[in-house]
Amino acid sequence: MGKKQKNGQGSAPLKSAAGFEQFYSSLYGERWEKLKQAFANPNDSVEFMVPGAQKPYYLDSASIFAALCLPLQNATDILDLCAAPGGKTLVLASRMNKDSVLSSNERSPQRKHRLSVVVEECLPLQISERVKVSCSDGSTWCTRQSECFDSILLDAPCSSERHVIADPKYLDQWSPSRIKTVTMEQWALLSSAYRLLRKGGYLLYSTCALAPQENDEMMERLIKKFQKEGIDSFEFVEPNPKPSQISKCADFVLSEYEKTKYGYQILPDISNGAGPIYFSLIKKL
């Protein structure tokens, strides 16, 4: 008997542009063509200008939406675990209480430098002085501390298909093994973030990926790892974003979002070019 092929369809293993097309069209069906058309257009970029800052920052409205979904009302210690280039850090910093401290972390020294510049230029001093920028591997942070943050944003590194499809070089290098590699990194970060979260605290996991392995299936792994039999260690929470919290910083309209099994997704074909972004909010019990 012949060996089964990796894609389970009796054909050659998926790779490069043709494999990319086949993989995502199998996930999204007829909608895939609409998504590709939306990717070809500019994303929904919004000017985010914190009063008193030197410069504005421009970011996708879907990113603003996701950062608005992390509750900060009673959060004293806040963490943005994978923060560069800094857009979501700005949204969190502009919303946090006057006695709160935001730890904004990035593992790459070059990206951490960019993050530091954004914090310095795009936040007024009275806020930026309460933002601690660090350069650390977030996946190992939990080996040094535990249960020390009230609210955590994990915008995890991901496949970022919108950028892949726009770059022939990355498209030619694509294969499903890329998703497998990045999910290993995502899981290390997510399990670390969960251990860093205090009881009663909130964790928002997000990616700009389209593949379910990087989104709902990652939350499924969290359930299998940390939900003990008969005991709920955490619960999924319906987000309640409030644009009024950033009304002085951005002219912002909430995007259209869709419910998934464990979270929510904003896709550019129905949200005026915003996204893609996936996010899921949990509360540790």
PDB file of C-alpha atoms in Angstrom:
ATOM      1  CA  MET A   1       0.000   0.000   0.000  1.00  0.00           C
ATOM      2  CA  GLY A   2       1.213   3.514  -0.752  1.00  0.00           C
ATOM      3  CA  LYS A   3       1.912   5.991   2.007  1.00  0.00           C
ATOM      4  CA  LYS A   4      -0.812   8.484   2.903  1.00  0.00           C
ATOM      5  CA  GLN A   5      -0.018  12.044   1.970  1.00  0.00           C
ATOM      6  CA  LYS A   6       0.250  14.685   4.656  1.00  0.00           C
ATOM      7  CA  ASN A   7      -2.871  16.570   3.661  1.00  0.00           C
ATOM      8  CA  GLY A   8      -4.984  13.408   3.829  1.00  0.00           C
ATOM      9  CA  GLN A   9      -6.286  13.897   0.277  1.00  0.00           C
ATOM     10  CA  GLY A  10      -3.933  11.624  -1.631  1.00  0.00           C
ATOM     11  CA  SER A  11      -2.116  14.551  -3.236  1.00  0.00           C
ATOM     12  CA  ALA A  12       1.275  16.123  -2.627  1.00  0.00           C
ATOM     13  CA  PRO A  13       1.850  17.862   0.735  1.00  0.00           C
ATOM     14  CA  LEU A  14       0.523  21.389   0.888  1.00  0.00           C
ATOM     15  CA  LYS A  15       3.139  24.080   0.379  1.00  0.00           C
ATOM     16  CA  SER A  16       3.843  27.449  -1.256  1.00  0.00           C
ATOM     17  CA  ALA A  17       1.137  29.581  -2.864  1.00  0.00           C
ATOM     18  CA  ALA A  18      -0.923  26.675  -4.178  1.00  0.00           C
ATOM     19  CA  GLY A  19      -0.907  24.944  -0.800  1.00  0.00           C
ATOM     20  CA  PHE A  20      -1.783  28.176   0.976  1.00  0.00           C
ATOM     21  CA  GLU A  21      -4.743  28.660  -1.361  1.00  0.00           C
ATOM     22  CA  GLN A  22      -5.971  25.103  -0.890  1.00  0.00           C
ATOM     23  CA  PHE A  23      -5.581  25.164   2.891  1.00  0.00           C
ATOM     24  CA  TYR A  24      -7.497  28.403   3.514  1.00  0.00           C
ATOM     25  CA  SER A  25     -10.152  27.856   0.858  1.00  0.00           C
ATOM     26  CA  SER A  26     -10.924  24.559   2.605  1.00  0.00           C
ATOM     27  CA  LEU A  27     -11.416  26.492   5.865  1.00  0.00           C
ATOM     28  CA  TYR A  28     -13.475  29.403   4.550  1.00  0.00           C
ATOM     29  CA  GLY A  29     -15.117  27.999   1.431  1.00  0.00           C
ATOM     30  CA  GLU A  30     -16.731  30.561  -0.852  1.00  0.00           C
ATOM     31  CA  ARG A  31     -15.915  33.287   1.650  1.00  0.00           C
ATOM     32  CA  TRP A  32     -12.198  32.909   0.949  1.00  0.00           C
ATOM     33  CA  GLU A  33     -12.451  34.885  -2.301  1.00  0.00           C
ATOM     34  CA  LYS A  34     -14.135  37.768  -0.456  1.00  0.00           C
ATOM     35  CA  LEU A  35     -11.433  37.694   2.213  1.00  0.00           C
ATOM     36  CA  LYS A  36      -8.671  37.837  -0.381  1.00  0.00           C
ATOM     37  CA  GLN A  37     -10.353  40.813  -2.022  1.00  0.00           C
ATOM     38  CA  ALA A  38     -10.553  42.544   1.353  1.00  0.00           C
ATOM     39  CA  PHE A  39      -6.862  41.827   2.026  1.00  0.00           C
ATOM     40  CA  ALA A  40      -5.960  43.544  -1.234  1.00  0.00           C
ATOM     41  CA  ASN A  41      -7.408  46.803   0.088  1.00  0.00           C
ATOM     42  CA  PRO A  42      -5.867  48.972   2.846  1.00  0.00           C
ATOM     43  CA  ASN A  43      -6.829  47.969   6.368  1.00  0.00           C
ATOM     44  CA  ASP A  44      -8.989  50.184   8.545  1.00  0.00           C
ATOM     45  CA  SER A  45      -6.234  52.348  10.070  1.00  0.00           C
ATOM     46  CA  VAL A  46      -7.208  54.722  12.888  1.00  0.00           C
ATOM     47  CA  GLU A  47      -5.239  57.651  14.298  1.00  0.00           C
ATOM     48  CA  PHE A  48      -4.732  57.154  18.038  1.00  0.00           C
ATOM     49  CA  MET A  49      -3.622  60.383  19.716  1.00  0.00           C
ATOM     50  CA  VAL A  50      -3.393  60.495  23.506  1.00  0.00           C
ATOM     51  CA  PRO A  51      -3.862  64.079  24.771  1.00  0.00           C
ATOM     52  CA  GLY A  52      -0.493  65.526  25.762  1.00  0.00           C
ATOM     53  CA  ALA A  53       1.569  63.098  23.658  1.00  0.00           C
ATOM     54  CA  GLN A  54       4.160  64.206  21.091  1.00  0.00           C
ATOM     55  CA  LYS A  55       2.855  62.088  18.212  1.00  0.00           C
ATOM     56  CA  PRO A  56      -0.160  60.036  17.145  1.00  0.00           C
ATOM     57  CA  TYR A  57       0.010  56.332  16.423  1.00  0.00           C
ATOM     58  CA  TYR A  58      -1.854  54.556  13.629  1.00  0.00           C
ATOM     59  CA  LEU A  59      -3.279  51.084  14.123  1.00  0.00           C
ATOM     60  CA  ASP A  60      -5.999  48.800  12.832  1.00  0.00           C
ATOM     61  CA  SER A  61      -9.391  49.526  14.387  1.00  0.00           C
ATOM     62  CA  ALA A  62      -9.737  45.794  15.126  1.00  0.00           C
ATOM     63  CA  SER A  63      -6.637  46.022  17.345  1.00  0.00           C
ATOM     64  CA  ILE A  64      -8.206  48.910  19.245  1.00  0.00           C
ATOM     65  CA  PHE A  65     -11.378  46.865  19.639  1.00  0.00           C
ATOM     66  CA  ALA A  66      -9.491  43.877  21.068  1.00  0.00           C
ATOM     67  CA  ALA A  67      -7.508  46.012  23.530  1.00  0.00           C
ATOM     68  CA  LEU A  68     -10.760  47.614  24.696  1.00  0.00           C
ATOM     69  CA  CYS A  69     -12.084  44.178  25.635  1.00  0.00           C
ATOM     70  CA  LEU A  70      -9.577  43.625  28.471  1.00  0.00           C
ATOM     71  CA  PRO A  71     -11.165  44.802  31.767  1.00  0.00           C
ATOM     72  CA  LEU A  72      -8.950  47.254  33.680  1.00  0.00           C
ATOM     73  CA  GLN A  73     -11.367  48.745  36.203  1.00  0.00           C
ATOM     74  CA  ASN A  74      -9.777  47.240  39.322  1.00  0.00           C
ATOM     75  CA  ALA A  75      -6.417  46.335  37.800  1.00  0.00           C
ATOM     76  CA  THR A  76      -3.347  47.714  39.565  1.00  0.00           C
ATOM     77  CA  ASP A  77      -0.757  45.531  37.834  1.00  0.00           C
ATOM     78  CA  ILE A  78      -1.265  45.115  34.078  1.00  0.00           C
ATOM     79  CA  LEU A  79       0.837  43.168  31.576  1.00  0.00           C
ATOM     80  CA  ASP A  80       1.137  43.382  27.792  1.00  0.00           C
ATOM     81  CA  LEU A  81       3.237  40.257  27.287  1.00  0.00           C
ATOM     82  CA  CYS A  82       4.108  40.567  23.575  1.00  0.00           C
ATOM     83  CA  ALA A  83       3.770  44.297  23.166  1.00  0.00           C
ATOM     84  CA  ALA A  84       5.764  45.501  20.139  1.00  0.00           C
ATOM     85  CA  PRO A  85       5.305  47.584  18.123  1.00  0.00           C
ATOM     86  CA  GLY A  86       3.146  49.175  20.818  1.00  0.00           C
ATOM     87  CA  GLY A  87      -0.337  50.020  19.542  1.00  0.00           C
ATOM     88  CA  LYS A  88      -2.238  47.909  22.057  1.00  0.00           C
ATOM     89  CA  THR A  89       0.049  49.131  24.858  1.00  0.00           C
ATOM     90  CA  LEU A  90      -1.086  52.675  24.051  1.00  0.00           C
ATOM     91  CA  VAL A  91      -4.740  51.664  24.234  1.00  0.00           C
ATOM     92  CA  LEU A  92      -4.214  49.923  27.589  1.00  0.00           C
ATOM     93  CA  ALA A  93      -2.114  52.771  29.011  1.00  0.00           C
ATOM     94  CA  SER A  94      -4.688  55.383  28.032  1.00  0.00           C
ATOM     95  CA  ARG A  95      -7.388  53.398  29.870  1.00  0.00           C
ATOM     96  CA  MET A  96      -5.603  52.359  33.069  1.00  0.00           C
ATOM     97  CA  ASN A  97      -6.260  53.912  36.470  1.00  0.00           C
ATOM     98  CA  LYS A  98      -3.964  56.611  37.833  1.00  0.00           C
ATOM     99  CA  ASP A  99      -2.501  54.200  40.399  1.00  0.00           C
ATOM    100  CA  SER A 100      -1.941  51.385  37.885  1.00  0.00           C
ATOM    101  CA  VAL A 101       1.341  50.196  36.379  1.00  0.00           C
ATOM    102  CA  LEU A 102       1.597  48.627  32.929  1.00  0.00           C
ATOM    103  CA  SER A 103       4.440  46.210  32.191  1.00  0.00           C
ATOM    104  CA  SER A 104       4.992  46.247  28.437  1.00  0.00           C
ATOM    105  CA  ASN A 105       7.248  43.416  27.333  1.00  0.00           C
ATOM    106  CA  GLU A 106       8.931  42.357  24.089  1.00  0.00           C
ATOM    107  CA  ARG A 107      11.519  39.598  23.677  1.00  0.00           C
ATOM    108  CA  SER A 108      13.298  41.030  20.600  1.00  0.00           C
ATOM    109  CA  PRO A 109      15.827  43.778  21.494  1.00  0.00           C
ATOM    110  CA  GLN A 110      15.193  45.581  18.191  1.00  0.00           C
ATOM    111  CA  ARG A 111      11.422  45.478  18.588  1.00  0.00           C
ATOM    112  CA  LYS A 112      11.759  46.424  22.255  1.00  0.00           C
ATOM    113  CA  HIS A 113      13.628  49.561  21.175  1.00  0.00           C
ATOM    114  CA  ARG A 114      10.789  50.427  18.802  1.00  0.00           C
ATOM    115  CA  LEU A 115       8.306  49.812  21.630  1.00  0.00           C
ATOM    116  CA  SER A 116      10.226  52.163  23.945  1.00  0.00           C
ATOM    117  CA  VAL A 117      10.165  54.924  21.323  1.00  0.00           C
ATOM    118  CA  VAL A 118       6.404  54.512  20.832  1.00  0.00           C
ATOM    119  CA  VAL A 119       5.765  54.694  24.587  1.00  0.00           C
ATOM    120  CA  GLU A 120       7.946  57.795  24.910  1.00  0.00           C
ATOM    121  CA  GLU A 121       6.535  59.649  21.905  1.00  0.00           C
ATOM    122  CA  CYS A 122       2.893  58.567  21.938  1.00  0.00           C
ATOM    123  CA  LEU A 123       2.086  58.882  25.642  1.00  0.00           C
ATOM    124  CA  PRO A 124       2.271  61.958  27.885  1.00  0.00           C
ATOM    125  CA  LEU A 125       4.846  61.796  30.677  1.00  0.00           C
ATOM    126  CA  GLN A 126       2.275  61.310  33.434  1.00  0.00           C
ATOM    127  CA  ILE A 127       1.238  58.053  31.772  1.00  0.00           C
ATOM    128  CA  SER A 128       4.522  56.857  30.215  1.00  0.00           C
ATOM    129  CA  GLU A 129       6.282  57.018  33.592  1.00  0.00           C
ATOM    130  CA  ARG A 130       3.941  54.237  34.743  1.00  0.00           C
ATOM    131  CA  VAL A 131       4.719  52.024  31.742  1.00  0.00           C
ATOM    132  CA  LYS A 132       7.649  49.678  32.356  1.00  0.00           C
ATOM    133  CA  VAL A 133       9.153  48.462  29.087  1.00  0.00           C
ATOM    134  CA  SER A 134      11.116  45.211  29.340  1.00  0.00           C
ATOM    135  CA  CYS A 135      12.926  42.774  27.065  1.00  0.00           C
ATOM    136  CA  SER A 136      12.200  39.215  28.140  1.00  0.00           C
ATOM    137  CA  ASP A 137      10.976  35.878  26.818  1.00  0.00           C
ATOM    138  CA  GLY A 138       7.346  35.863  27.932  1.00  0.00           C
ATOM    139  CA  SER A 139       7.155  32.073  27.735  1.00  0.00           C
ATOM    140  CA  THR A 140       9.632  31.740  30.634  1.00  0.00           C
ATOM    141  CA  TRP A 141       8.444  34.692  32.725  1.00  0.00           C
ATOM    142  CA  CYS A 142       6.297  32.322  34.806  1.00  0.00           C
ATOM    143  CA  THR A 143       9.451  30.557  36.039  1.00  0.00           C
ATOM    144  CA  ARG A 144      10.389  33.740  37.922  1.00  0.00           C
ATOM    145  CA  GLN A 145       6.975  34.989  39.063  1.00  0.00           C
ATOM    146  CA  SER A 146       3.424  33.704  39.405  1.00  0.00           C
ATOM    147  CA  GLU A 147      -0.036  35.193  39.965  1.00  0.00           C
ATOM    148  CA  CYS A 148       1.260  38.765  39.981  1.00  0.00           C
ATOM    149  CA  PHE A 149      -0.926  40.562  37.394  1.00  0.00           C
ATOM    150  CA  ASP A 150      -4.582  41.589  37.523  1.00  0.00           C
ATOM    151  CA  SER A 151      -5.068  41.932  33.759  1.00  0.00           C
ATOM    152  CA  ILE A 152      -2.958  40.450  30.967  1.00  0.00           C
ATOM    153  CA  LEU A 153      -3.038  40.995  27.216  1.00  0.00           C
ATOM    154  CA  LEU A 154      -1.331  38.314  25.142  1.00  0.00           C
ATOM    155  CA  ASP A 155      -1.289  39.355  21.499  1.00  0.00           C
ATOM    156  CA  ALA A 156       0.634  36.288  20.418  1.00  0.00           C
ATOM    157  CA  PRO A 157       2.973  35.935  17.420  1.00  0.00           C
ATOM    158  CA  CYS A 158       1.004  34.214  14.685  1.00  0.00           C
ATOM    159  CA  SER A 159       0.852  33.187  11.030  1.00  0.00           C
ATOM    160  CA  SER A 160      -0.379  36.656  10.028  1.00  0.00           C
ATOM    161  CA  GLU A 161      -1.891  35.465   6.766  1.00  0.00           C
ATOM    162  CA  ARG A 162      -2.779  38.967   5.641  1.00  0.00           C
ATOM    163  CA  HIS A 163       0.925  39.776   5.423  1.00  0.00           C
ATOM    164  CA  VAL A 164       1.860  36.397   3.937  1.00  0.00           C
ATOM    165  CA  ILE A 165      -0.566  36.726   1.060  1.00  0.00           C
ATOM    166  CA  ALA A 166       0.826  40.189   0.239  1.00  0.00           C
ATOM    167  CA  ASP A 167       4.456  39.030   0.009  1.00  0.00           C
ATOM    168  CA  PRO A 168       5.449  36.539  -2.742  1.00  0.00           C
ATOM    169  CA  LYS A 169       8.560  35.529  -0.796  1.00  0.00           C
ATOM    170  CA  TYR A 170       6.631  34.521   2.330  1.00  0.00           C
ATOM    171  CA  LEU A 171       3.888  32.939   0.241  1.00  0.00           C
ATOM    172  CA  ASP A 172       6.444  30.758  -1.552  1.00  0.00           C
ATOM    173  CA  GLN A 173       7.857  29.635   1.828  1.00  0.00           C
ATOM    174  CA  TRP A 174       4.463  28.772   3.337  1.00  0.00           C
ATOM    175  CA  SER A 175       3.573  25.277   4.534  1.00  0.00           C
ATOM    176  CA  PRO A 176       1.315  23.863   7.292  1.00  0.00           C
ATOM    177  CA  SER A 177       4.444  23.190   9.343  1.00  0.00           C
ATOM    178  CA  ARG A 178       4.618  26.951   9.899  1.00  0.00           C
ATOM    179  CA  ILE A 179       1.317  26.772  11.767  1.00  0.00           C
ATOM    180  CA  LYS A 180       2.578  23.866  13.861  1.00  0.00           C
ATOM    181  CA  THR A 181       5.726  25.786  14.777  1.00  0.00           C
ATOM    182  CA  VAL A 182       3.907  28.968  15.718  1.00  0.00           C
ATOM    183  CA  THR A 183       1.298  27.135  17.822  1.00  0.00           C
ATOM    184  CA  MET A 184       4.097  25.684  19.947  1.00  0.00           C
ATOM    185  CA  GLU A 185       5.268  29.228  20.644  1.00  0.00           C
ATOM    186  CA  GLN A 186       1.732  30.444  21.292  1.00  0.00           C
ATOM    187  CA  TRP A 187       1.052  27.672  23.764  1.00  0.00           C
ATOM    188  CA  ALA A 188       4.244  28.381  25.714  1.00  0.00           C
ATOM    189  CA  LEU A 189       3.221  32.044  25.963  1.00  0.00           C
ATOM    190  CA  LEU A 190      -0.419  31.327  26.826  1.00  0.00           C
ATOM    191  CA  SER A 191       0.369  28.825  29.577  1.00  0.00           C
ATOM    192  CA  SER A 192       2.929  31.271  31.006  1.00  0.00           C
ATOM    193  CA  ALA A 193       0.424  34.139  30.913  1.00  0.00           C
ATOM    194  CA  TYR A 194      -2.166  32.001  32.695  1.00  0.00           C
ATOM    195  CA  ARG A 195       0.281  31.249  35.497  1.00  0.00           C
ATOM    196  CA  LEU A 196       1.108  34.967  35.802  1.00  0.00           C
ATOM    197  CA  LEU A 197      -2.561  35.874  36.234  1.00  0.00           C
ATOM    198  CA  ARG A 198      -3.942  36.467  39.716  1.00  0.00           C
ATOM    199  CA  LYS A 199      -7.135  34.760  40.843  1.00  0.00           C
ATOM    200  CA  GLY A 200     -10.035  36.951  39.842  1.00  0.00           C
ATOM    201  CA  GLY A 201      -7.947  38.476  37.056  1.00  0.00           C
ATOM    202  CA  TYR A 202      -8.589  38.673  33.318  1.00  0.00           C
ATOM    203  CA  LEU A 203      -6.558  37.354  30.401  1.00  0.00           C
ATOM    204  CA  LEU A 204      -7.214  38.381  26.803  1.00  0.00           C
ATOM    205  CA  TYR A 205      -5.619  36.148  24.179  1.00  0.00           C
ATOM    206  CA  SER A 206      -5.509  37.483  20.621  1.00  0.00           C
ATOM    207  CA  THR A 207      -3.920  36.806  17.241  1.00  0.00           C
ATOM    208  CA  CYS A 208      -4.289  38.154  13.722  1.00  0.00           C
ATOM    209  CA  ALA A 209      -4.372  34.570  12.402  1.00  0.00           C
ATOM    210  CA  LEU A 210      -7.085  32.870  10.367  1.00  0.00           C
ATOM    211  CA  ALA A 211      -6.207  29.265  11.220  1.00  0.00           C
ATOM    212  CA  PRO A 212      -8.330  27.777  14.048  1.00  0.00           C
ATOM    213  CA  GLN A 213      -5.258  25.938  15.369  1.00  0.00           C
ATOM    214  CA  GLU A 214      -3.958  29.319  16.520  1.00  0.00           C
ATOM    215  CA  ASN A 215      -7.257  30.561  17.908  1.00  0.00           C
ATOM    216  CA  ASP A 216     -10.080  28.435  19.339  1.00  0.00           C
ATOM    217  CA  GLU A 217      -7.938  25.318  19.444  1.00  0.00           C
ATOM    218  CA  MET A 218      -5.412  27.173  21.591  1.00  0.00           C
ATOM    219  CA  MET A 219      -8.161  27.969  24.115  1.00  0.00           C
ATOM    220  CA  GLU A 220      -9.209  24.327  23.979  1.00  0.00           C
ATOM    221  CA  ARG A 221      -5.695  23.370  25.047  1.00  0.00           C
ATOM    222  CA  LEU A 222      -6.007  25.791  27.966  1.00  0.00           C
ATOM    223  CA  ILE A 223      -9.173  24.025  29.098  1.00  0.00           C
ATOM    224  CA  LYS A 224      -7.541  20.593  28.908  1.00  0.00           C
ATOM    225  CA  LYS A 225      -4.469  21.768  30.819  1.00  0.00           C
ATOM    226  CA  PHE A 226      -5.939  23.899  33.591  1.00  0.00           C
ATOM    227  CA  GLN A 227      -9.557  22.869  34.100  1.00  0.00           C
ATOM    228  CA  LYS A 228      -9.536  20.223  36.818  1.00  0.00           C
ATOM    229  CA  GLU A 229     -12.208  17.544  36.786  1.00  0.00           C
ATOM    230  CA  GLY A 230     -15.325  18.902  38.469  1.00  0.00           C
ATOM    231  CA  ILE A 231     -13.658  22.256  39.211  1.00  0.00           C
ATOM    232  CA  ASP A 232     -13.684  25.317  36.982  1.00  0.00           C
ATOM    233  CA  SER A 233     -10.306  27.054  37.141  1.00  0.00           C
ATOM    234  CA  PHE A 234     -11.437  29.800  34.782  1.00  0.00           C
ATOM    235  CA  GLU A 235     -14.442  30.897  32.782  1.00  0.00           C
ATOM    236  CA  PHE A 236     -14.915  32.491  29.391  1.00  0.00           C
ATOM    237  CA  VAL A 237     -16.264  36.015  29.623  1.00  0.00           C
ATOM    238  CA  GLU A 238     -18.269  37.983  27.087  1.00  0.00           C
ATOM    239  CA  PRO A 239     -16.308  41.185  26.445  1.00  0.00           C
ATOM    240  CA  ASN A 240     -17.894  44.584  26.957  1.00  0.00           C
ATOM    241  CA  PRO A 241     -15.779  47.122  25.042  1.00  0.00           C
ATOM    242  CA  LYS A 242     -16.559  50.761  25.773  1.00  0.00           C
ATOM    243  CA  PRO A 243     -15.391  53.223  23.103  1.00  0.00           C
ATOM    244  CA  SER A 244     -16.131  56.088  25.512  1.00  0.00           C
ATOM    245  CA  GLN A 245     -12.971  55.120  27.408  1.00  0.00           C
ATOM    246  CA  ILE A 246     -10.830  56.271  24.465  1.00  0.00           C
ATOM    247  CA  SER A 247     -13.093  58.928  22.964  1.00  0.00           C
ATOM    248  CA  LYS A 248     -10.424  61.592  23.587  1.00  0.00           C
ATOM    249  CA  CYS A 249      -7.825  59.517  21.732  1.00  0.00           C
ATOM    250  CA  ALA A 250      -9.538  58.211  18.601  1.00  0.00           C
ATOM    251  CA  ASP A 251     -12.568  58.625  16.400  1.00  0.00           C
ATOM    252  CA  PHE A 252     -13.454  54.977  16.707  1.00  0.00           C
ATOM    253  CA  VAL A 253     -16.391  52.893  15.538  1.00  0.00           C
ATOM    254  CA  LEU A 254     -16.865  49.339  16.809  1.00  0.00           C
ATOM    255  CA  SER A 255     -16.166  46.703  14.170  1.00  0.00           C
ATOM    256  CA  GLU A 256     -18.530  43.921  13.157  1.00  0.00           C
ATOM    257  CA  TYR A 257     -17.447  40.784  14.985  1.00  0.00           C
ATOM    258  CA  GLU A 258     -18.430  37.137  14.841  1.00  0.00           C
ATOM    259  CA  LYS A 259     -18.731  34.597  17.639  1.00  0.00           C
ATOM    260  CA  THR A 260     -16.545  31.510  17.511  1.00  0.00           C
ATOM    261  CA  LYS A 261     -16.620  28.526  19.874  1.00  0.00           C
ATOM    262  CA  TYR A 262     -14.442  30.158  22.542  1.00  0.00           C
ATOM    263  CA  GLY A 263     -13.986  33.731  21.376  1.00  0.00           C
ATOM    264  CA  TYR A 264     -14.656  36.292  18.690  1.00  0.00           C
ATOM    265  CA  GLN A 265     -13.265  37.155  15.276  1.00  0.00           C
ATOM    266  CA  ILE A 266     -13.171  40.325  13.191  1.00  0.00           C
ATOM    267  CA  LEU A 267     -12.703  39.670   9.486  1.00  0.00           C
ATOM    268  CA  PRO A 268     -12.141  42.436   6.922  1.00  0.00           C
ATOM    269  CA  ASP A 269     -14.752  41.326   4.395  1.00  0.00           C
ATOM    270  CA  ILE A 270     -17.604  42.439   6.674  1.00  0.00           C
ATOM    271  CA  SER A 271     -15.863  45.062   8.830  1.00  0.00           C
ATOM    272  CA  ASN A 272     -14.764  47.683   6.292  1.00  0.00           C
ATOM    273  CA  GLY A 273     -11.243  46.269   6.072  1.00  0.00           C
ATOM    274  CA  ALA A 274     -10.590  45.889   9.811  1.00  0.00           C
ATOM    275  CA  GLY A 275      -8.736  42.807  10.961  1.00  0.00           C
ATOM    276  CA  PRO A 276      -8.354  39.957  10.814  1.00  0.00           C
ATOM    277  CA  ILE A 277      -8.163  39.491  14.552  1.00  0.00           C
ATOM    278  CA  TYR A 278      -9.245  36.765  16.958  1.00  0.00           C
ATOM    279  CA  PHE A 279      -9.646  37.327  20.682  1.00  0.00           C
ATOM    280  CA  SER A 280     -10.884  35.341  23.674  1.00  0.00           C
ATOM    281  CA  LEU A 281     -11.357  36.668  27.207  1.00  0.00           C
ATOM    282  CA  ILE A 282     -11.137  34.522  30.345  1.00  0.00           C
ATOM    283  CA  LYS A 283     -11.449  35.215  34.060  1.00  0.00           C
ATOM    284  CA  LYS A 284      -9.408  33.139  36.514  1.00  0.00           C
ATOM    285  CA  LEU A 285     -11.550  31.849  39.342  1.00  0.00           C
TER     286      LEU A 285
END
